[in-house]
C-alpha positions as YAML, in Angstrom:
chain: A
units: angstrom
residues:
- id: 1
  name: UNK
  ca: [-88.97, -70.65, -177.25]
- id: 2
  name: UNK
  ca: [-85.76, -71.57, -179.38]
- id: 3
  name: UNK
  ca: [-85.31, -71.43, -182.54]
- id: 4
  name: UNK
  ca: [-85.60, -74.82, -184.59]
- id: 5
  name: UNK
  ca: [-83.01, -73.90, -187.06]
- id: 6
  name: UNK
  ca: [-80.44, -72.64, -185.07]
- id: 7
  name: UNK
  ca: [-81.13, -75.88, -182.21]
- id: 8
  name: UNK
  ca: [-80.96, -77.92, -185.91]
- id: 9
  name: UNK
  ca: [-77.44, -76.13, -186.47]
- id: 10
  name: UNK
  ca: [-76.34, -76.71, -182.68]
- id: 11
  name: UNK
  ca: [-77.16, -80.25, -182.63]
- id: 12
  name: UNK
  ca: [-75.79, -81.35, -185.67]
- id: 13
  name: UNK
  ca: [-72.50, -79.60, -184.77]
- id: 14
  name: UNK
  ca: [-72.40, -82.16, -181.64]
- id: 15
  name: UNK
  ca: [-73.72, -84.60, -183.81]
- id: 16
  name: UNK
  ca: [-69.81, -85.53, -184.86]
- id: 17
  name: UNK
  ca: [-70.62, -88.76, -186.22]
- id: 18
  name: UNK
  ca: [-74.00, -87.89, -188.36]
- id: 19
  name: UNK
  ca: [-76.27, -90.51, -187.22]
- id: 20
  name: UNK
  ca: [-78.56, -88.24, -185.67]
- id: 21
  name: UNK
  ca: [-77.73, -88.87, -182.12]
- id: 22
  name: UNK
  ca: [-75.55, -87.18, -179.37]
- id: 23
  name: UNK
  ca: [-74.01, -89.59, -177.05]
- id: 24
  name: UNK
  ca: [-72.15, -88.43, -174.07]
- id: 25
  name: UNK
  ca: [-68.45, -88.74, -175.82]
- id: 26
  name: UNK
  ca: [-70.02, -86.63, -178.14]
- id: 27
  name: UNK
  ca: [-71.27, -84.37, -175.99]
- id: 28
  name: UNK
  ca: [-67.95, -83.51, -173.81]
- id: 29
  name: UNK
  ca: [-66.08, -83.31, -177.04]
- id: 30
  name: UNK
  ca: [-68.39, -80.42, -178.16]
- id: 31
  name: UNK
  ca: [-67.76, -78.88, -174.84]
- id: 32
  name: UNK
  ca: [-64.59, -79.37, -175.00]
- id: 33
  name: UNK
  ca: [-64.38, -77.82, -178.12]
- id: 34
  name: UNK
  ca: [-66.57, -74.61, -177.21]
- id: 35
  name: UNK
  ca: [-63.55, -74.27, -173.88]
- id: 36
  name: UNK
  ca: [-65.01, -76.39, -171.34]
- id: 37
  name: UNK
  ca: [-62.08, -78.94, -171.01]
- id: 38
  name: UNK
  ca: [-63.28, -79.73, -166.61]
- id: 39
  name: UNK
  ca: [-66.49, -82.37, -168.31]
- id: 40
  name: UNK
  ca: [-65.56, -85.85, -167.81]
- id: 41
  name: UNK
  ca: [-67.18, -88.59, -169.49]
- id: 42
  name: UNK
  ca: [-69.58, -89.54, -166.05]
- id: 43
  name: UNK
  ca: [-70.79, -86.07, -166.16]
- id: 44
  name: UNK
  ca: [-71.29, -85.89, -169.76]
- id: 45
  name: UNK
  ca: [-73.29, -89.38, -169.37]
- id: 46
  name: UNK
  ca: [-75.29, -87.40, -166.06]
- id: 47
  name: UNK
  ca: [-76.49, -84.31, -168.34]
- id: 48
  name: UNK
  ca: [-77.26, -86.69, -171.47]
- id: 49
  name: UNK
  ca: [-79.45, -89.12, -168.87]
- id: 50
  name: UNK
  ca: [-81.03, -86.26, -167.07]
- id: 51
  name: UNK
  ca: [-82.39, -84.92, -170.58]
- id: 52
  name: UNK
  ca: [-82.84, -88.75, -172.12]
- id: 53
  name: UNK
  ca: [-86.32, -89.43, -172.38]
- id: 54
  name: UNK
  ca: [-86.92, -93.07, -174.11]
- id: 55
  name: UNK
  ca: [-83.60, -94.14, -171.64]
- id: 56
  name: UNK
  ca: [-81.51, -95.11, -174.82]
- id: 57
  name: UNK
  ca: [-78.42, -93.60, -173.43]
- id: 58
  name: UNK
  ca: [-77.98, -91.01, -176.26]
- id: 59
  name: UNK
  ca: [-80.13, -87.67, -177.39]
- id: 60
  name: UNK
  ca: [-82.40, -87.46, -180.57]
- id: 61
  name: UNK
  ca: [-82.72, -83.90, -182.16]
- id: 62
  name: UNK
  ca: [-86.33, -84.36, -180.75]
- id: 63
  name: UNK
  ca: [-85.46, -84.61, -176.52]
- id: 64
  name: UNK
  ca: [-82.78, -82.09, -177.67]
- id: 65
  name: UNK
  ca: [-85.64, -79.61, -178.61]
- id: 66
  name: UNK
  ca: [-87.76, -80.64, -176.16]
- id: 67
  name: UNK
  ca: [-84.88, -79.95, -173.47]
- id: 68
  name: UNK
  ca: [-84.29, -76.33, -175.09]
- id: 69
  name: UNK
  ca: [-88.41, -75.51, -175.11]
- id: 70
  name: UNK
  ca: [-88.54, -76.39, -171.38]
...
């Protein structure tokens, strides 16, 4: 199991806007930042969907932990 504070930490670092949400621009930007420049925008939208679980297009901190306890 993860740890809550440290997924906390992680997710608000993607987070880059603060309204508790990840969205896929979001999401390849962080990757970007942590080196992994070959994510385009379809296959950040891909790994967002594939761990999106109310189909809203964008990850809560709550299908973010849910993804990491899997």
């Amino acid at each position: 199991m993860a740890d809550i504070e440290e997924a906390r930490k992680q997710f608000q670092r993607m987070d880059a806007d603060g309204d508790g949400f990840i969205t896929a621009a979001e999401f390849k930007s962080a990757l970007a930042q942590q080196g992994d420049w070959n994510v385009t925008e379809a296959v950040a939208e891909a790994i967002i969907k594939s761990r999106d679980l109310n189909g809203d297009k964008v990850l809560s901190f709550d299908e973010f932990w849910a993804y990491l306890n899997k």
